[in-house]
Amino acid sequence: MTLQRTLIAGANSERTKAHNRRVVLGYVQRSAGAGRAEIAKSCGLSTQAVSNLIAELEAEGLVVSGGRRRAARGQPPVVYTFNPDGAAALGFEVRPDALVMVMTNLGGTKIFSRQVPLTSTAPAKVFALMADLAQEAKAAAPAPRIFGAGLVIPGPFGVEGLSAAGATVLPEWNLLDAAAGAAQALGMPVMLEKDATAAAIAERLAGVAHQLDSYCYLYFGTGLGLGVIAHGLPQRGAFGNAGEIGHVVVRPGGLACDCHNHGCLEQYVSRMALQRHLAERGLIAPNDAPDTVALELLAAKDAGLAAWLADAAAALSQAVGLLENLFDPQAVILGGALPDAILDDLIRRLDLPSGSVARRTGRVLPRVLRGASGPTTAALGAAALVIHDTMTPRLDPAP
């Protein structure tokens, strides 16, 4: 997996070894097999530098020798291929009501997953549970090496303009302490990201965005978040809070939101909004998960659920049009914790605005797609953070 399709060349200097390692590993991962001379030429490195790096990567089990390739002259070169099972990564998503954990190989294939309900989101308790789940994963699906873990939580991060109260946030969490606390509990490096951005990354790793470079991902966690990928790179904003689309007002003077605005998008289209709708009808308790009951009602063609879906789709149609005109994406993708059948019904009901840059001759993709990564999308994205850091060279190589 790589979020940058343009190769960043290496540099023949020992101080840039970590950068060169990413360049070489990324090239081998993208190729169907390559010899050292080919790698050196393509990556802008000396053959000796590549030989040293390949020896190191082979010793770690990240690349394997695939035999010799027939050559026009001289001795056939040894061909090296990427071994996705040479290491693994952990991914954790903390929701207000659940902890989701996955282990993937370096190709992004899920090899273990667990979801457990949370009765408390106090950081210390969540970190202890993360450590227990990591040990369970290691026992169930042993890996040669775990490079690290990704941790994703709902945004926004460190702001006063949106209330720290409400069903969609983790009020006791401090952004600066979260990664450090998780790293201490797990005994490995931890990378932190917002859930919607991580979900967008995961969808490009192994979902419907696999061949896309610029798209918007609407993530249904408890509320509604947005991940934006532009030219292969996630857009985070100045303080990591890009994508708080759930708090965009779509109905001025509408339903009160915990952010103190009225008429916010996630009050009409989100898992939280669906939960509230079913609770008001007496079909679930206020804090119960809405998924099972919603699917039963959908199958029964329940009029009450249909009315909610129609209202949610109307608000969502406005949001999709806004995203199209702001970001000019190849597509807008819906995914996350809402069941696929509910998302499919929402998409079917959309009445997308005609005044959009997305309406163009020769369009190949639908304007809106349903993601393929499922309820563990954000946790997969958390693991993808580690994979991305391992496989992708940086524009500003550090020593």
mmCIF file of C-alpha atoms in Angstrom:
data_model
loop_
_atom_site.group_PDB
_atom_site.id
_atom_site.type_symbol
_atom_site.label_atom_id
_atom_site.label_comp_id
_atom_site.label_asym_id
_atom_site.label_seq_id
_atom_site.Cartn_x
_atom_site.Cartn_y
_atom_site.Cartn_z
ATOM 1 C CA MET A 1 0.000 0.000 0.000
ATOM 2 C CA THR A 2 1.171 3.469 -0.762
ATOM 3 C CA LEU A 3 -0.621 6.770 -0.559
ATOM 4 C CA GLN A 4 1.868 8.356 -2.965
ATOM 5 C CA ARG A 5 1.965 6.986 -6.471
ATOM 6 C CA THR A 6 4.877 9.183 -7.541
ATOM 7 C CA LEU A 7 8.199 7.601 -6.628
ATOM 8 C CA ILE A 8 10.432 9.621 -4.334
ATOM 9 C CA ALA A 9 14.037 8.854 -5.168
ATOM 10 C CA GLY A 10 16.636 7.798 -2.645
ATOM 11 C CA ALA A 11 19.914 9.497 -1.809
ATOM 12 C CA ASN A 12 23.352 7.937 -1.558
ATOM 13 C CA SER A 13 24.107 9.041 1.970
ATOM 14 C CA GLU A 14 24.236 7.005 5.159
ATOM 15 C CA ARG A 15 22.262 9.638 7.057
ATOM 16 C CA THR A 16 19.271 8.995 4.764
ATOM 17 C CA LYS A 17 19.290 5.228 5.238
ATOM 18 C CA ALA A 18 15.797 5.138 6.771
ATOM 19 C CA HIS A 19 14.472 7.108 3.809
ATOM 20 C CA ASN A 20 16.270 4.864 1.320
ATOM 21 C CA ARG A 21 14.879 1.787 3.057
ATOM 22 C CA ARG A 22 11.340 3.072 2.533
ATOM 23 C CA VAL A 23 12.099 3.908 -1.103
ATOM 24 C CA VAL A 24 13.433 0.408 -1.808
ATOM 25 C CA LEU A 25 10.759 -1.461 0.135
ATOM 26 C CA GLY A 26 8.015 0.619 -1.447
ATOM 27 C CA TYR A 27 9.375 -0.031 -4.937
ATOM 28 C CA VAL A 28 9.616 -3.783 -4.370
ATOM 29 C CA GLN A 29 6.096 -3.812 -2.933
ATOM 30 C CA ARG A 30 4.685 -2.104 -6.026
ATOM 31 C CA SER A 31 6.602 -4.268 -8.501
ATOM 32 C CA ALA A 32 5.923 -7.856 -9.483
ATOM 33 C CA GLY A 33 9.545 -8.613 -8.658
ATOM 34 C CA ALA A 34 12.738 -6.701 -9.352
ATOM 35 C CA GLY A 35 16.494 -7.267 -9.425
ATOM 36 C CA ARG A 36 18.990 -5.091 -7.585
ATOM 37 C CA ALA A 37 20.166 -3.238 -10.693
ATOM 38 C CA GLU A 38 16.574 -2.390 -11.655
ATOM 39 C CA ILE A 39 15.832 -1.203 -8.127
ATOM 40 C CA ALA A 40 18.988 0.919 -8.051
ATOM 41 C CA LYS A 41 18.217 2.584 -11.383
ATOM 42 C CA SER A 42 14.557 3.229 -10.547
ATOM 43 C CA CYS A 43 15.251 4.520 -7.033
ATOM 44 C CA GLY A 44 18.290 6.675 -7.824
ATOM 45 C CA LEU A 45 20.621 4.667 -5.595
ATOM 46 C CA SER A 46 23.919 2.907 -6.086
ATOM 47 C CA THR A 47 23.827 -0.851 -6.638
ATOM 48 C CA GLN A 48 25.908 -1.296 -3.470
ATOM 49 C CA ALA A 49 23.448 0.729 -1.392
ATOM 50 C CA VAL A 50 20.555 -1.346 -2.738
ATOM 51 C CA SER A 51 22.450 -4.594 -2.104
ATOM 52 C CA ASN A 52 22.974 -3.601 1.541
ATOM 53 C CA LEU A 53 19.334 -2.622 2.006
ATOM 54 C CA ILE A 54 18.004 -5.742 0.270
ATOM 55 C CA ALA A 55 20.202 -7.920 2.501
ATOM 56 C CA GLU A 56 18.781 -6.171 5.563
ATOM 57 C CA LEU A 57 15.173 -6.426 4.362
ATOM 58 C CA GLU A 58 15.633 -10.079 3.401
ATOM 59 C CA ALA A 59 17.088 -10.895 6.818
ATOM 60 C CA GLU A 60 13.984 -9.326 8.394
ATOM 61 C CA GLY A 61 11.681 -11.348 6.137
ATOM 62 C CA LEU A 62 10.191 -8.290 4.425
ATOM 63 C CA VAL A 63 11.488 -9.263 0.975
ATOM 64 C CA VAL A 64 12.185 -12.729 -0.382
ATOM 65 C CA SER A 65 14.295 -14.008 -3.240
ATOM 66 C CA GLY A 66 12.158 -15.247 -6.096
ATOM 67 C CA GLY A 67 14.900 -16.957 -8.063
ATOM 68 C CA ARG A 68 16.574 -15.662 -11.186
ATOM 69 C CA ARG A 69 14.956 -13.890 -14.131
ATOM 70 C CA ARG A 70 15.980 -14.776 -17.677
ATOM 71 C CA ALA A 71 18.290 -12.070 -19.100
ATOM 72 C CA ALA A 72 19.391 -11.224 -22.658
ATOM 73 C CA ARG A 73 23.048 -11.428 -21.668
ATOM 74 C CA GLY A 74 25.165 -12.260 -18.670
ATOM 75 C CA GLN A 75 24.088 -13.984 -15.488
ATOM 76 C CA PRO A 76 20.328 -13.738 -14.841
ATOM 77 C CA PRO A 77 19.593 -11.362 -11.934
ATOM 78 C CA VAL A 78 18.081 -12.519 -8.659
ATOM 79 C CA VAL A 79 14.528 -11.165 -8.385
ATOM 80 C CA TYR A 80 13.188 -9.934 -5.055
ATOM 81 C CA THR A 81 9.516 -9.715 -4.093
ATOM 82 C CA PHE A 82 7.659 -8.167 -1.198
ATOM 83 C CA ASN A 83 6.542 -10.465 1.632
ATOM 84 C CA PRO A 84 3.417 -8.968 3.251
ATOM 85 C CA ASP A 85 3.476 -11.650 5.947
ATOM 86 C CA GLY A 86 6.953 -10.614 7.102
ATOM 87 C CA ALA A 87 5.460 -8.365 9.792
ATOM 88 C CA ALA A 88 2.165 -7.088 11.151
ATOM 89 C CA ALA A 89 0.505 -3.943 12.491
ATOM 90 C CA LEU A 90 -2.183 -3.359 15.091
ATOM 91 C CA GLY A 91 -5.060 -0.934 14.713
ATOM 92 C CA PHE A 92 -7.364 0.359 17.443
ATOM 93 C CA GLU A 93 -10.470 2.507 17.154
ATOM 94 C CA VAL A 94 -11.946 3.969 20.333
ATOM 95 C CA ARG A 95 -15.624 4.804 19.951
ATOM 96 C CA PRO A 96 -17.786 6.268 22.710
ATOM 97 C CA ASP A 97 -19.427 2.846 23.106
ATOM 98 C CA ALA A 98 -16.890 0.299 21.853
ATOM 99 C CA LEU A 99 -13.230 -0.559 21.272
ATOM 100 C CA VAL A 100 -12.425 -2.099 17.892
ATOM 101 C CA MET A 101 -9.107 -3.830 17.280
ATOM 102 C CA VAL A 102 -7.545 -5.431 14.191
ATOM 103 C CA MET A 103 -4.229 -7.012 13.319
ATOM 104 C CA THR A 104 -3.166 -6.903 9.665
ATOM 105 C CA ASN A 105 -0.175 -8.019 7.690
ATOM 106 C CA LEU A 106 1.859 -5.414 5.806
ATOM 107 C CA GLY A 107 -0.380 -5.843 2.788
ATOM 108 C CA GLY A 108 -3.355 -4.644 4.838
ATOM 109 C CA THR A 109 -5.030 -8.070 5.010
ATOM 110 C CA LYS A 110 -6.915 -8.519 8.266
ATOM 111 C CA ILE A 111 -5.696 -11.558 10.199
ATOM 112 C CA PHE A 112 -7.438 -10.944 13.536
ATOM 113 C CA SER A 113 -10.183 -8.647 14.810
ATOM 114 C CA ARG A 114 -12.191 -8.055 17.962
ATOM 115 C CA GLN A 115 -14.830 -5.569 19.092
ATOM 116 C CA VAL A 116 -15.742 -5.154 22.739
ATOM 117 C CA PRO A 117 -18.305 -2.812 24.333
ATOM 118 C CA LEU A 118 -17.079 -0.003 26.562
ATOM 119 C CA THR A 119 -18.840 0.816 29.800
ATOM 120 C CA SER A 120 -16.230 3.504 30.460
ATOM 121 C CA THR A 121 -14.027 5.506 28.095
ATOM 122 C CA ALA A 122 -11.604 6.552 30.839
ATOM 123 C CA PRO A 123 -8.181 6.428 29.134
ATOM 124 C CA ALA A 124 -6.530 4.208 31.738
ATOM 125 C CA LYS A 125 -9.251 1.572 31.390
ATOM 126 C CA VAL A 126 -9.166 1.710 27.599
ATOM 127 C CA PHE A 127 -5.364 1.410 27.511
ATOM 128 C CA ALA A 128 -5.498 -1.672 29.766
ATOM 129 C CA LEU A 129 -8.128 -3.244 27.511
ATOM 130 C CA MET A 130 -6.006 -2.448 24.443
ATOM 131 C CA ALA A 131 -3.077 -4.287 26.023
ATOM 132 C CA ASP A 132 -5.288 -7.329 26.725
ATOM 133 C CA LEU A 133 -6.581 -7.399 23.144
ATOM 134 C CA ALA A 134 -3.042 -7.073 21.758
ATOM 135 C CA GLN A 135 -1.966 -10.131 23.752
ATOM 136 C CA GLU A 136 -5.033 -12.012 22.518
ATOM 137 C CA ALA A 137 -4.168 -11.137 18.915
ATOM 138 C CA LYS A 138 -0.545 -12.207 19.329
ATOM 139 C CA ALA A 139 -1.663 -15.564 20.720
ATOM 140 C CA ALA A 140 -4.332 -16.174 18.068
ATOM 141 C CA ALA A 141 -2.350 -15.005 15.026
ATOM 142 C CA PRO A 142 1.394 -15.001 15.756
ATOM 143 C CA ALA A 143 3.393 -12.666 13.508
ATOM 144 C CA PRO A 144 7.178 -12.574 13.013
ATOM 145 C CA ARG A 145 7.199 -8.972 14.191
ATOM 146 C CA ILE A 146 4.691 -6.233 15.003
ATOM 147 C CA PHE A 147 5.993 -2.891 13.753
ATOM 148 C CA GLY A 148 3.640 -0.782 15.844
ATOM 149 C CA ALA A 149 0.058 0.241 16.429
ATOM 150 C CA GLY A 150 -2.279 2.919 15.174
ATOM 151 C CA LEU A 151 -4.878 4.521 17.403
ATOM 152 C CA VAL A 152 -7.859 6.461 16.071
ATOM 153 C CA ILE A 153 -10.370 8.462 18.072
ATOM 154 C CA PRO A 154 -13.197 10.839 17.177
ATOM 155 C CA GLY A 155 -12.365 14.505 16.631
ATOM 156 C CA PRO A 156 -12.206 17.372 17.072
ATOM 157 C CA PHE A 157 -8.801 17.697 18.728
ATOM 158 C CA GLY A 158 -8.097 20.391 21.314
ATOM 159 C CA VAL A 159 -10.709 22.996 20.404
ATOM 160 C CA GLU A 160 -13.093 25.186 22.354
ATOM 161 C CA GLY A 161 -15.347 26.064 19.414
ATOM 162 C CA LEU A 162 -17.096 22.689 19.629
ATOM 163 C CA SER A 163 -18.405 21.396 22.935
ATOM 164 C CA ALA A 164 -16.510 18.584 24.634
ATOM 165 C CA ALA A 165 -19.841 17.115 25.698
ATOM 166 C CA GLY A 166 -22.127 14.836 23.765
ATOM 167 C CA ALA A 167 -22.417 11.288 22.499
ATOM 168 C CA THR A 168 -19.820 11.552 19.742
ATOM 169 C CA VAL A 169 -16.692 12.566 21.661
ATOM 170 C CA LEU A 170 -14.328 11.185 24.313
ATOM 171 C CA PRO A 171 -14.388 13.977 26.904
ATOM 172 C CA GLU A 172 -11.620 12.673 29.187
ATOM 173 C CA TRP A 173 -9.053 12.232 26.436
ATOM 174 C CA ASN A 174 -6.104 14.559 25.995
ATOM 175 C CA LEU A 175 -4.638 14.435 22.517
ATOM 176 C CA LEU A 176 -1.053 14.937 23.702
ATOM 177 C CA ASP A 177 -1.282 12.090 26.208
ATOM 178 C CA ALA A 178 -3.262 9.551 24.155
ATOM 179 C CA ALA A 179 -0.457 8.213 21.958
ATOM 180 C CA ALA A 180 2.046 8.166 24.847
ATOM 181 C CA GLY A 181 -0.378 6.352 27.166
ATOM 182 C CA ALA A 182 -1.231 3.767 24.525
ATOM 183 C CA ALA A 183 2.445 3.241 23.662
ATOM 184 C CA GLN A 184 3.293 2.618 27.304
ATOM 185 C CA ALA A 185 0.433 0.124 27.688
ATOM 186 C CA LEU A 186 1.267 -1.755 24.475
ATOM 187 C CA GLY A 187 5.049 -1.571 24.691
ATOM 188 C CA MET A 188 5.391 -0.388 21.076
ATOM 189 C CA PRO A 189 5.237 2.831 19.038
ATOM 190 C CA VAL A 190 1.731 4.222 18.531
ATOM 191 C CA MET A 191 0.535 6.601 15.807
ATOM 192 C CA LEU A 192 -2.576 8.724 16.442
ATOM 193 C CA GLU A 193 -5.147 9.874 13.887
ATOM 194 C CA LYS A 194 -8.739 11.045 13.648
ATOM 195 C CA ASP A 195 -11.167 8.218 12.893
ATOM 196 C CA ALA A 196 -12.593 9.582 9.634
ATOM 197 C CA THR A 197 -9.140 10.272 8.155
ATOM 198 C CA ALA A 198 -7.949 6.790 9.097
ATOM 199 C CA ALA A 199 -11.070 5.262 7.560
ATOM 200 C CA ALA A 200 -10.388 7.113 4.306
ATOM 201 C CA ILE A 201 -6.845 5.725 4.269
ATOM 202 C CA ALA A 202 -8.143 2.173 4.878
ATOM 203 C CA GLU A 203 -10.604 2.411 2.000
ATOM 204 C CA ARG A 204 -7.739 3.181 -0.362
ATOM 205 C CA LEU A 205 -5.712 0.294 1.011
ATOM 206 C CA ALA A 206 -8.292 -2.427 0.349
ATOM 207 C CA GLY A 207 -11.630 -0.923 -0.644
ATOM 208 C CA VAL A 208 -13.504 0.839 -3.430
ATOM 209 C CA ALA A 209 -10.991 3.719 -3.403
ATOM 210 C CA HIS A 210 -8.107 1.399 -4.315
ATOM 211 C CA GLN A 211 -7.630 3.058 -7.705
ATOM 212 C CA LEU A 212 -8.637 6.588 -6.640
ATOM 213 C CA ASP A 213 -6.314 9.485 -5.858
ATOM 214 C CA SER A 214 -8.794 12.184 -4.770
ATOM 215 C CA TYR A 215 -11.997 11.361 -2.908
ATOM 216 C CA CYS A 216 -14.101 12.226 0.119
ATOM 217 C CA TYR A 217 -15.003 9.611 2.725
ATOM 218 C CA LEU A 218 -18.041 10.179 4.954
ATOM 219 C CA TYR A 219 -17.437 8.094 8.064
ATOM 220 C CA PHE A 220 -20.392 6.926 10.134
ATOM 221 C CA GLY A 221 -19.023 6.350 13.620
ATOM 222 C CA THR A 222 -21.350 7.514 16.365
ATOM 223 C CA GLY A 223 -21.610 10.882 14.649
ATOM 224 C CA LEU A 224 -20.507 11.781 11.131
ATOM 225 C CA GLY A 225 -16.942 12.622 10.122
ATOM 226 C CA LEU A 226 -15.114 13.334 6.897
ATOM 227 C CA GLY A 227 -11.795 12.129 5.536
ATOM 228 C CA VAL A 228 -10.404 13.882 2.468
ATOM 229 C CA ILE A 229 -7.724 12.332 0.261
ATOM 230 C CA ALA A 230 -6.269 14.710 -2.334
ATOM 231 C CA HIS A 231 -3.694 13.467 -4.846
ATOM 232 C CA GLY A 232 -3.104 10.431 -2.646
ATOM 233 C CA LEU A 233 -2.451 12.338 0.581
ATOM 234 C CA PRO A 234 -4.750 12.815 3.597
ATOM 235 C CA GLN A 235 -5.757 16.399 4.308
ATOM 236 C CA ARG A 236 -5.612 17.147 8.039
ATOM 237 C CA GLY A 237 -5.817 20.931 8.315
ATOM 238 C CA ALA A 238 -3.662 23.200 10.470
ATOM 239 C CA PHE A 239 -4.517 21.437 13.756
ATOM 240 C CA GLY A 240 -5.691 18.013 12.623
ATOM 241 C CA ASN A 241 -9.370 18.948 12.642
ATOM 242 C CA ALA A 242 -10.210 19.057 8.933
ATOM 243 C CA GLY A 243 -13.400 17.120 8.239
ATOM 244 C CA GLU A 244 -15.798 18.031 11.062
ATOM 245 C CA ILE A 245 -18.658 17.894 8.586
ATOM 246 C CA GLY A 246 -21.087 16.593 11.195
ATOM 247 C CA HIS A 247 -21.234 20.133 12.577
ATOM 248 C CA VAL A 248 -21.986 21.847 9.280
ATOM 249 C CA VAL A 249 -25.428 23.424 9.591
ATOM 250 C CA VAL A 250 -27.804 22.097 6.937
ATOM 251 C CA ARG A 251 -31.075 23.240 8.532
ATOM 252 C CA PRO A 252 -30.763 26.637 10.237
ATOM 253 C CA GLY A 253 -32.772 26.758 13.440
ATOM 254 C CA GLY A 254 -33.190 22.982 13.386
ATOM 255 C CA LEU A 255 -32.427 20.336 16.002
ATOM 256 C CA ALA A 256 -30.146 21.381 18.856
ATOM 257 C CA CYS A 257 -26.645 19.917 18.747
ATOM 258 C CA ASP A 258 -24.140 19.365 21.553
ATOM 259 C CA CYS A 259 -21.819 21.822 19.791
ATOM 260 C CA HIS A 260 -24.404 24.556 20.618
ATOM 261 C CA ASN A 261 -25.398 25.047 16.986
ATOM 262 C CA HIS A 262 -28.825 24.132 15.630
ATOM 263 C CA GLY A 263 -29.477 22.048 12.519
ATOM 264 C CA CYS A 264 -26.096 20.241 12.313
ATOM 265 C CA LEU A 265 -25.824 17.504 9.699
ATOM 266 C CA GLU A 266 -25.132 14.669 12.152
ATOM 267 C CA GLN A 267 -28.388 15.395 13.969
ATOM 268 C CA TYR A 268 -30.165 14.120 10.848
ATOM 269 C CA VAL A 269 -27.836 11.564 9.301
ATOM 270 C CA SER A 270 -25.618 9.525 11.628
ATOM 271 C CA ARG A 271 -25.721 6.369 13.700
ATOM 272 C CA MET A 272 -26.552 8.584 16.692
ATOM 273 C CA ALA A 273 -29.532 10.088 14.849
ATOM 274 C CA LEU A 274 -30.799 6.627 13.903
ATOM 275 C CA GLN A 275 -30.407 5.484 17.501
ATOM 276 C CA ARG A 276 -32.427 8.473 18.733
ATOM 277 C CA HIS A 277 -35.169 7.829 16.156
ATOM 278 C CA LEU A 278 -35.573 4.197 17.225
ATOM 279 C CA ALA A 279 -35.476 5.097 20.935
ATOM 280 C CA GLU A 280 -38.189 7.727 20.476
ATOM 281 C CA ARG A 281 -40.400 5.031 18.938
ATOM 282 C CA GLY A 282 -39.734 2.771 21.932
ATOM 283 C CA LEU A 283 -37.993 0.158 19.798
ATOM 284 C CA ILE A 284 -34.652 0.280 21.651
ATOM 285 C CA ALA A 285 -33.370 1.696 24.915
ATOM 286 C CA PRO A 286 -31.709 5.128 24.545
ATOM 287 C CA ASN A 287 -28.154 3.710 24.743
ATOM 288 C CA ASP A 288 -28.703 0.492 22.768
ATOM 289 C CA ALA A 289 -27.004 -0.126 19.422
ATOM 290 C CA PRO A 290 -29.488 0.543 16.615
ATOM 291 C CA ASP A 291 -28.096 -1.813 13.964
ATOM 292 C CA THR A 292 -30.006 -5.076 14.498
ATOM 293 C CA VAL A 293 -33.405 -3.428 14.945
ATOM 294 C CA ALA A 294 -32.808 -1.085 12.005
ATOM 295 C CA LEU A 295 -32.000 -4.022 9.709
ATOM 296 C CA GLU A 296 -35.143 -5.857 10.825
ATOM 297 C CA LEU A 297 -37.249 -2.775 10.127
ATOM 298 C CA LEU A 298 -35.582 -2.284 6.756
ATOM 299 C CA ALA A 299 -36.370 -5.885 5.760
ATOM 300 C CA ALA A 300 -39.987 -5.389 6.908
ATOM 301 C CA LYS A 301 -40.268 -2.135 4.889
ATOM 302 C CA ASP A 302 -41.235 -0.252 8.039
ATOM 303 C CA ALA A 303 -42.811 3.123 7.239
ATOM 304 C CA GLY A 304 -41.240 4.848 10.239
ATOM 305 C CA LEU A 305 -37.722 3.821 9.270
ATOM 306 C CA ALA A 306 -38.433 4.757 5.651
ATOM 307 C CA ALA A 307 -39.439 8.259 6.780
ATOM 308 C CA TRP A 308 -36.193 8.623 8.738
ATOM 309 C CA LEU A 309 -34.135 7.384 5.795
ATOM 310 C CA ALA A 310 -35.845 9.836 3.443
ATOM 311 C CA ASP A 311 -35.159 12.762 5.781
ATOM 312 C CA ALA A 312 -31.559 11.643 6.336
ATOM 313 C CA ALA A 313 -31.006 11.259 2.594
ATOM 314 C CA ALA A 314 -32.276 14.791 1.971
ATOM 315 C CA ALA A 315 -29.726 16.231 4.404
ATOM 316 C CA LEU A 316 -27.008 13.972 3.051
ATOM 317 C CA SER A 317 -27.724 15.071 -0.515
ATOM 318 C CA GLN A 318 -26.956 18.662 0.495
ATOM 319 C CA ALA A 319 -23.705 17.577 2.114
ATOM 320 C CA VAL A 320 -22.562 15.562 -0.890
ATOM 321 C CA GLY A 321 -23.169 18.511 -3.201
ATOM 322 C CA LEU A 322 -21.176 20.742 -0.863
ATOM 323 C CA LEU A 323 -18.241 18.306 -0.812
ATOM 324 C CA GLU A 324 -18.255 17.958 -4.577
ATOM 325 C CA ASN A 325 -18.031 21.695 -5.146
ATOM 326 C CA LEU A 326 -15.437 22.211 -2.403
ATOM 327 C CA PHE A 327 -13.047 19.355 -3.197
ATOM 328 C CA ASP A 328 -13.855 18.157 -6.747
ATOM 329 C CA PRO A 329 -13.443 14.484 -5.714
ATOM 330 C CA GLN A 330 -13.522 11.511 -8.045
ATOM 331 C CA ALA A 331 -16.299 10.159 -5.794
ATOM 332 C CA VAL A 332 -17.838 10.538 -2.352
ATOM 333 C CA ILE A 333 -17.724 7.298 -0.353
ATOM 334 C CA LEU A 334 -19.989 6.337 2.566
ATOM 335 C CA GLY A 335 -18.798 3.823 5.138
ATOM 336 C CA GLY A 336 -18.204 2.982 8.769
ATOM 337 C CA ALA A 337 -20.325 1.556 11.554
ATOM 338 C CA LEU A 338 -23.748 1.787 9.890
ATOM 339 C CA PRO A 339 -24.790 -1.555 8.319
ATOM 340 C CA ASP A 340 -24.154 -1.833 4.588
ATOM 341 C CA ALA A 341 -27.853 -2.333 3.837
ATOM 342 C CA ILE A 342 -28.725 0.955 5.569
ATOM 343 C CA LEU A 343 -25.992 2.786 3.659
ATOM 344 C CA ASP A 344 -27.167 1.256 0.389
ATOM 345 C CA ASP A 345 -30.719 2.449 1.073
ATOM 346 C CA LEU A 346 -29.484 5.947 1.908
ATOM 347 C CA ILE A 347 -27.549 6.074 -1.370
ATOM 348 C CA ARG A 348 -30.591 4.887 -3.308
ATOM 349 C CA ARG A 349 -32.660 7.716 -1.817
ATOM 350 C CA LEU A 350 -30.167 10.512 -2.548
ATOM 351 C CA ASP A 351 -31.385 13.414 -4.665
ATOM 352 C CA LEU A 352 -28.043 14.939 -5.591
ATOM 353 C CA PRO A 353 -27.969 18.583 -6.647
ATOM 354 C CA SER A 354 -27.580 19.239 -10.346
ATOM 355 C CA GLY A 355 -25.430 22.319 -9.697
ATOM 356 C CA SER A 356 -22.262 20.358 -9.011
ATOM 357 C CA VAL A 357 -18.838 20.057 -10.610
ATOM 358 C CA ALA A 358 -19.361 16.298 -10.340
ATOM 359 C CA ARG A 359 -21.838 16.411 -13.229
ATOM 360 C CA ARG A 360 -19.599 16.090 -16.248
ATOM 361 C CA THR A 361 -19.541 14.327 -19.581
ATOM 362 C CA GLY A 362 -17.672 11.054 -19.598
ATOM 363 C CA ARG A 363 -18.002 10.377 -15.886
ATOM 364 C CA VAL A 364 -17.149 6.714 -15.162
ATOM 365 C CA LEU A 365 -17.820 6.314 -11.434
ATOM 366 C CA PRO A 366 -21.101 7.012 -9.640
ATOM 367 C CA ARG A 367 -20.987 10.261 -7.664
ATOM 368 C CA VAL A 368 -21.544 8.317 -4.415
ATOM 369 C CA LEU A 369 -20.187 4.869 -3.553
ATOM 370 C CA ARG A 370 -20.577 2.626 -0.541
ATOM 371 C CA GLY A 371 -17.277 1.636 1.031
ATOM 372 C CA ALA A 372 -16.162 -1.990 1.102
ATOM 373 C CA SER A 373 -14.101 -2.089 4.306
ATOM 374 C CA GLY A 374 -17.067 -2.513 6.675
ATOM 375 C CA PRO A 375 -17.465 -1.675 10.379
ATOM 376 C CA THR A 376 -13.741 -2.114 11.110
ATOM 377 C CA THR A 377 -12.780 0.527 8.531
ATOM 378 C CA ALA A 378 -11.324 3.019 11.017
ATOM 379 C CA ALA A 379 -9.403 0.327 12.911
ATOM 380 C CA LEU A 380 -8.014 -0.938 9.596
ATOM 381 C CA GLY A 381 -7.043 2.650 8.888
ATOM 382 C CA ALA A 382 -5.223 2.773 12.212
ATOM 383 C CA ALA A 383 -3.140 -0.252 11.196
ATOM 384 C CA ALA A 384 -2.640 1.344 7.766
ATOM 385 C CA LEU A 385 -0.952 4.312 9.467
ATOM 386 C CA VAL A 386 1.833 1.964 10.558
ATOM 387 C CA ILE A 387 2.023 0.326 7.133
ATOM 388 C CA HIS A 388 2.150 3.709 5.435
ATOM 389 C CA ASP A 389 4.955 4.854 7.716
ATOM 390 C CA THR A 390 6.876 1.647 6.999
ATOM 391 C CA MET A 391 6.391 1.558 3.247
ATOM 392 C CA THR A 392 6.174 5.144 2.043
ATOM 393 C CA PRO A 393 9.188 7.483 1.664
ATOM 394 C CA ARG A 394 8.835 11.025 2.913
ATOM 395 C CA LEU A 395 9.403 14.183 0.953
ATOM 396 C CA ASP A 396 11.704 15.420 3.709
ATOM 397 C CA PRO A 397 13.816 12.369 4.646
ATOM 398 C CA ALA A 398 14.910 12.431 8.259
ATOM 399 C CA PRO A 399 18.108 10.870 9.527
#
